[in-house]
mmCIF file of C-alpha atoms in Angstrom:
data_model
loop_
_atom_site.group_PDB
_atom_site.id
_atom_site.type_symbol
_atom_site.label_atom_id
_atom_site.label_comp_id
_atom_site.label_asym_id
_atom_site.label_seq_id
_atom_site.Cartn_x
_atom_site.Cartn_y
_atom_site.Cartn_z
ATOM 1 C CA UNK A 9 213.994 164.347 118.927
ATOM 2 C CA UNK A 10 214.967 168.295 119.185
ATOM 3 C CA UNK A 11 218.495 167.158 117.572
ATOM 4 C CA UNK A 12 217.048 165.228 114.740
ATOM 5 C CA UNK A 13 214.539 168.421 114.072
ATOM 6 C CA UNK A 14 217.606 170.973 114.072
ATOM 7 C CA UNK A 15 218.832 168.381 111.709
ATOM 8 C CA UNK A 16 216.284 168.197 109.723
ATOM 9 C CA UNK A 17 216.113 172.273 108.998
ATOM 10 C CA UNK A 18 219.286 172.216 108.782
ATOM 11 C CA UNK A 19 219.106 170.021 105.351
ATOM 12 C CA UNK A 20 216.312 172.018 104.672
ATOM 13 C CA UNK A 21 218.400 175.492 104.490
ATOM 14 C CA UNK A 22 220.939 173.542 102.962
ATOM 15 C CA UNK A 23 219.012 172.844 100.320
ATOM 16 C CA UNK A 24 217.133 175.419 99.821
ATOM 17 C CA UNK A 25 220.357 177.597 99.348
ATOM 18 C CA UNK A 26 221.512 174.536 96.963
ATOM 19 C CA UNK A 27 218.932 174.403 94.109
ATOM 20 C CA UNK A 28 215.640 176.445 92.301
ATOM 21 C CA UNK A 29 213.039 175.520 91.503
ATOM 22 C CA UNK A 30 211.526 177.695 88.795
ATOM 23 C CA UNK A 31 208.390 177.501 86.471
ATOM 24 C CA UNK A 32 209.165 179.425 83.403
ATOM 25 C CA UNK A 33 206.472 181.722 81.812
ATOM 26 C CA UNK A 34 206.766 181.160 78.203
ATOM 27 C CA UNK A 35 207.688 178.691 75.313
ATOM 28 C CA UNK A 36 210.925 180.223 74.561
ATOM 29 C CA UNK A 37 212.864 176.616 75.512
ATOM 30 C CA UNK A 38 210.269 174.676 73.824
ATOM 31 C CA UNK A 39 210.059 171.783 72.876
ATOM 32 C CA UNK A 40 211.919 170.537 75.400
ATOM 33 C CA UNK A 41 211.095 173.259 78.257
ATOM 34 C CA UNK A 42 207.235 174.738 78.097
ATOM 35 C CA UNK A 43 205.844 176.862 80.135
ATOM 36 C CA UNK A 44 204.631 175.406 83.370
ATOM 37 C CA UNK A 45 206.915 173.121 83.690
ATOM 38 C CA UNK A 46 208.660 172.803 87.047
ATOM 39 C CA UNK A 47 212.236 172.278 86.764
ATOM 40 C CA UNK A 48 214.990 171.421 89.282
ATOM 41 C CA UNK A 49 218.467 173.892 88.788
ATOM 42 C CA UNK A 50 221.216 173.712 90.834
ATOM 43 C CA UNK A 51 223.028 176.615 92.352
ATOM 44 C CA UNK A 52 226.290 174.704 92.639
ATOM 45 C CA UNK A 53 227.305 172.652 89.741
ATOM 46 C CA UNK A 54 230.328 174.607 89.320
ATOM 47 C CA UNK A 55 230.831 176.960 85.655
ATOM 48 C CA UNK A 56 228.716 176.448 83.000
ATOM 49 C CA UNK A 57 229.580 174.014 79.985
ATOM 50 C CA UNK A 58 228.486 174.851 76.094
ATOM 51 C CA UNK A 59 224.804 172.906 75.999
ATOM 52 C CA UNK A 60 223.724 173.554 79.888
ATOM 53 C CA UNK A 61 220.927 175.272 80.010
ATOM 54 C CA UNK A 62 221.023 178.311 82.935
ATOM 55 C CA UNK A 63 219.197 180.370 84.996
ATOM 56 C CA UNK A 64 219.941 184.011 84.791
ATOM 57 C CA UNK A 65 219.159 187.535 85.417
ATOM 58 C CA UNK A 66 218.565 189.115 82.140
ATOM 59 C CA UNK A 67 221.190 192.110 80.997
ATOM 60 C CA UNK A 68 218.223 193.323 79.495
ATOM 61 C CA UNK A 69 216.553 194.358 82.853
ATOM 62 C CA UNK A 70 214.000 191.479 82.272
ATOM 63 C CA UNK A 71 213.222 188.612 84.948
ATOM 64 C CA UNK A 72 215.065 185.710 85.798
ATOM 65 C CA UNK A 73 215.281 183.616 82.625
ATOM 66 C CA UNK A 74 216.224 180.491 81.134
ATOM 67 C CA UNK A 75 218.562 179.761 78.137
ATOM 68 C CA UNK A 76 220.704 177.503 76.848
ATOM 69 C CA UNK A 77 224.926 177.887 76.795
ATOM 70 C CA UNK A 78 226.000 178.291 73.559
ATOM 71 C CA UNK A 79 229.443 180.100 73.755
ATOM 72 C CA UNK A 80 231.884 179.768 76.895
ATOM 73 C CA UNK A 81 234.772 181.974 78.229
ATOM 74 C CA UNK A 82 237.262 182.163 75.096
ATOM 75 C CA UNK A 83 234.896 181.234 72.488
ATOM 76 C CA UNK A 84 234.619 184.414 69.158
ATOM 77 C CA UNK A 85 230.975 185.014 69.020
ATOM 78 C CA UNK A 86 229.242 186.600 66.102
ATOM 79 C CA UNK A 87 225.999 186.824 64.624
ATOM 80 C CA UNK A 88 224.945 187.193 60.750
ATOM 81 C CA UNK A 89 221.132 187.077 59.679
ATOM 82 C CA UNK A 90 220.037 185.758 62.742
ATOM 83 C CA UNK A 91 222.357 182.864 62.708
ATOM 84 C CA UNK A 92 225.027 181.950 65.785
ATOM 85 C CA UNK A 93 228.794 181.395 64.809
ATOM 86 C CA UNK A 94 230.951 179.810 67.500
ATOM 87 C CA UNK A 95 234.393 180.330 66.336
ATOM 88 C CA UNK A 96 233.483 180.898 62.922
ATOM 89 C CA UNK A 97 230.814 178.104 62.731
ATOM 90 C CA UNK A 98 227.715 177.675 62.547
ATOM 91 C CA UNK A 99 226.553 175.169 65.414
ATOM 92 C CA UNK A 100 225.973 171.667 64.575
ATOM 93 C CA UNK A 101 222.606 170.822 63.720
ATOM 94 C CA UNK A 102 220.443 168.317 61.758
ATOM 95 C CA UNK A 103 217.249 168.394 60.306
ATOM 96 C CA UNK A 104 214.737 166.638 61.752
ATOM 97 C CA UNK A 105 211.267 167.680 60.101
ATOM 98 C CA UNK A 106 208.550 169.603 61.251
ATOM 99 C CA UNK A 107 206.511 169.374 64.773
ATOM 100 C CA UNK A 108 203.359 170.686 65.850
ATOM 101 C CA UNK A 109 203.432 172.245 69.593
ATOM 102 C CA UNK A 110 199.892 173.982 70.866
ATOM 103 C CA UNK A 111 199.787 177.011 72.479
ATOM 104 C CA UNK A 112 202.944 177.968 72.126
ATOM 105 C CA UNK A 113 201.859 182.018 71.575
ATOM 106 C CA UNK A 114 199.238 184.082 73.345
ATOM 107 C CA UNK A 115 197.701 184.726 70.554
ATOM 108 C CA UNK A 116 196.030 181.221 69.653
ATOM 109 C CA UNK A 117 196.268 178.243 71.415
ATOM 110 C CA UNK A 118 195.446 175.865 68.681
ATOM 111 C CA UNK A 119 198.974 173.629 67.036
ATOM 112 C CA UNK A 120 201.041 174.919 64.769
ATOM 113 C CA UNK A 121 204.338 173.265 62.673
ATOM 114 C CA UNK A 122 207.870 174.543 63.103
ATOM 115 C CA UNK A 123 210.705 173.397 61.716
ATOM 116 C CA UNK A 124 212.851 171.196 64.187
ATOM 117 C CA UNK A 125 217.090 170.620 64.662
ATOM 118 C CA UNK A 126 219.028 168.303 66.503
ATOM 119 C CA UNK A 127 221.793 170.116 67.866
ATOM 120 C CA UNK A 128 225.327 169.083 68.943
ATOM 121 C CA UNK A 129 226.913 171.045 71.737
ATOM 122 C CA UNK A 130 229.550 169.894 74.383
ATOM 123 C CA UNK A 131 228.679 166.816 75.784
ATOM 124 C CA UNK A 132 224.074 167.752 74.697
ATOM 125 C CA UNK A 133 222.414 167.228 71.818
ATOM 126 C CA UNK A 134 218.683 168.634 72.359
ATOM 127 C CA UNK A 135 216.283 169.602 69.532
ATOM 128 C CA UNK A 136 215.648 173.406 68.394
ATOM 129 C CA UNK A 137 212.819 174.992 66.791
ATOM 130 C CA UNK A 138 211.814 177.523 64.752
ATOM 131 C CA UNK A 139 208.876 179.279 63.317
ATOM 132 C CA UNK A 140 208.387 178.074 59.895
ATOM 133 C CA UNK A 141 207.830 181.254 57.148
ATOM 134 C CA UNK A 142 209.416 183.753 59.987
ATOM 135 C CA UNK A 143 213.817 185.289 58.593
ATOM 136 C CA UNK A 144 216.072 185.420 61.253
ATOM 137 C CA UNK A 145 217.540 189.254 61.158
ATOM 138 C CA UNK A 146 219.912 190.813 63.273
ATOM 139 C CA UNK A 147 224.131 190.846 63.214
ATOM 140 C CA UNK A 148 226.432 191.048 66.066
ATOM 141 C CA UNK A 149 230.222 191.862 65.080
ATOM 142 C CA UNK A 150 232.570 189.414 66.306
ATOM 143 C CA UNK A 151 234.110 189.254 70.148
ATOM 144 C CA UNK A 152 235.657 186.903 72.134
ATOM 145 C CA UNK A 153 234.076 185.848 75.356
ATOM 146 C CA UNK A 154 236.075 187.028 78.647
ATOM 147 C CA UNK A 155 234.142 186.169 82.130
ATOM 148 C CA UNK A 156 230.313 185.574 80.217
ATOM 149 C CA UNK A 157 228.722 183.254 78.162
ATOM 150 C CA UNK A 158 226.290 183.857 74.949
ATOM 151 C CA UNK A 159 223.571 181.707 75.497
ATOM 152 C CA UNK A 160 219.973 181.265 73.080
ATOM 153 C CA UNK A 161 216.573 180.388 73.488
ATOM 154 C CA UNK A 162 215.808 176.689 71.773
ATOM 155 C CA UNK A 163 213.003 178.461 69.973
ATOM 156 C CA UNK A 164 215.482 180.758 67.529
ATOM 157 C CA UNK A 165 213.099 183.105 66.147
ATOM 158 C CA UNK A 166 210.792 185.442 67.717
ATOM 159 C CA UNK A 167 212.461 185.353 70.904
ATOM 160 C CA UNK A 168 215.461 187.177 72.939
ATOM 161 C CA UNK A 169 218.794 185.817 73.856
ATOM 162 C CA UNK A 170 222.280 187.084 73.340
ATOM 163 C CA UNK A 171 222.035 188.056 69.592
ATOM 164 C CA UNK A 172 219.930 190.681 71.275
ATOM 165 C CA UNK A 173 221.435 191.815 74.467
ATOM 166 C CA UNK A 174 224.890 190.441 74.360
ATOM 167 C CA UNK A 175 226.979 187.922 76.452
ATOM 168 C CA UNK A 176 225.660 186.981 79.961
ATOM 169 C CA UNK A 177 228.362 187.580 82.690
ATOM 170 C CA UNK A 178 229.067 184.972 85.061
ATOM 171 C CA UNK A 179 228.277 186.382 88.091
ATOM 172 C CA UNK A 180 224.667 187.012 86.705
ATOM 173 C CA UNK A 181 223.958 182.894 86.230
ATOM 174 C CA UNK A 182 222.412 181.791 89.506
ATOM 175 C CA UNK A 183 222.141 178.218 88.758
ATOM 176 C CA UNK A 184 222.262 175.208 85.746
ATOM 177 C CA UNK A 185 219.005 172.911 85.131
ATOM 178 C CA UNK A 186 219.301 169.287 85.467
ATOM 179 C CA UNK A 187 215.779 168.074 84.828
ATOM 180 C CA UNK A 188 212.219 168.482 84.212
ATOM 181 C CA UNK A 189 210.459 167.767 87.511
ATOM 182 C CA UNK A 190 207.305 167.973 85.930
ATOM 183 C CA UNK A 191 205.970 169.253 83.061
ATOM 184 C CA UNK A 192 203.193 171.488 82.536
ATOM 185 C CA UNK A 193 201.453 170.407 80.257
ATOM 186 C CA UNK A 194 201.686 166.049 81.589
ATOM 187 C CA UNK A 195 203.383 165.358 79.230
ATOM 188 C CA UNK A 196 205.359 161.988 80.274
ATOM 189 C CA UNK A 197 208.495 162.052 77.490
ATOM 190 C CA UNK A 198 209.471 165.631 78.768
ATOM 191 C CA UNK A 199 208.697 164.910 82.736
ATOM 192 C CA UNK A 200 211.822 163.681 84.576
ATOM 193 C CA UNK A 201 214.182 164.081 81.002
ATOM 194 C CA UNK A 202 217.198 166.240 81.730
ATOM 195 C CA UNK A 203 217.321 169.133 80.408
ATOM 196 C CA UNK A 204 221.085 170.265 80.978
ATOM 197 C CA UNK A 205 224.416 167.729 82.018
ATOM 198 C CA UNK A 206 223.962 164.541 82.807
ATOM 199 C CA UNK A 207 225.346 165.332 86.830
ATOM 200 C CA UNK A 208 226.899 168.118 88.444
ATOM 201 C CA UNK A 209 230.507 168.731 88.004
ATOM 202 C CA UNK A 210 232.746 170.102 91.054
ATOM 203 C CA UNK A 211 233.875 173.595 90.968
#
């Protein structure tokens, strides 16, 4: 009995040290990540891969956050109006209408349209939003990626990612999300979809 207890904690630790389990705070992954939701990230999937979304501490200072992987390790990065160019494209998206999503800001809770993207990326294709009457500003001057990875929010406007404080270094990524656990808000076609790769890759 004592030995199948030590065992037992033992796992426990194990797994613990192995995966988080965070709850982000806002709608900046929306719609397929809302706040709430409880997600499972694992601490050793190996390196990221363009499309996994991450947990990270923010160069900015900020808390732990989640974005998605947009540029890897060799990749020239730049930014013009807003927009991301990987290697001197733009990333591959399609239009895919509009969407309402509800309380997506503090300041009302009631639903609002933005304009929706599927987006291609490594081995994902996820959907991206953005506010509908809002430019995208800001430029970033070109640079290749050395040991970091520029990663966005899946809400493109309004939010920060990269454009605004720059390439996140490896070391700073503490783990990749597989999955929704649960989501927030109940709702059953986000709950238990994957939200980064398909399964973990070996170091």
């Amino acid at each position: 009995g004592v030995i199948v207890l030590v065992v037992a904690l033992v796992a426990m630790g194990l797994g613990l040290f192995a995966v988080d389990c965070p709850r982000p705070s806002s709608d900046d992954m929306a719609p397929g990540i809302r706040k709430g939701d409880l997600l499972l990230a694992c601490r050793t999937c190996g390196k990221p891969q363009r499309g996994d979304v991450v947990l990270f501490m923010s160069p900015d200072n900020g808390p732990v956050t989640v974005r998605r992987v947009v540029g890897v390790p060799g990749d020239r990065v730049e930014v013009h109006n807003g927009q991301i160019l990987i290697n001197g494209k733009p990333l591959d998206d399609t239009d895919d209408g509009t969407v309402k999503l509800a309380d997506v800001d503090p300041v009302s809770s009631q639903p609002r349209p933005f304009a929706v993207a599927f987006e291609h990326n490594g081995e994902h294709e996820y959907r991206v939003i953005r506010d509908l009457g809002v430019v995208a500003t800001g430029d970033r001057a070109p640079e290749t990626l050395a040991d970091a990875f520029f990663v966005a929010a899946d809400r493109r406007i309004l939010v920060r990612d990269s454009r605004d404080y720059g390439p996140v270094a490896r070391a700073s990524i503490r783990s990749i999300v597989l999955r929704v656990l649960s989501a927030g808000d109940h709702d059953a076609d986000r709950q238990g979809k994957q939200s980064g790769r398909a399964a973990c890759r070996g170091r």
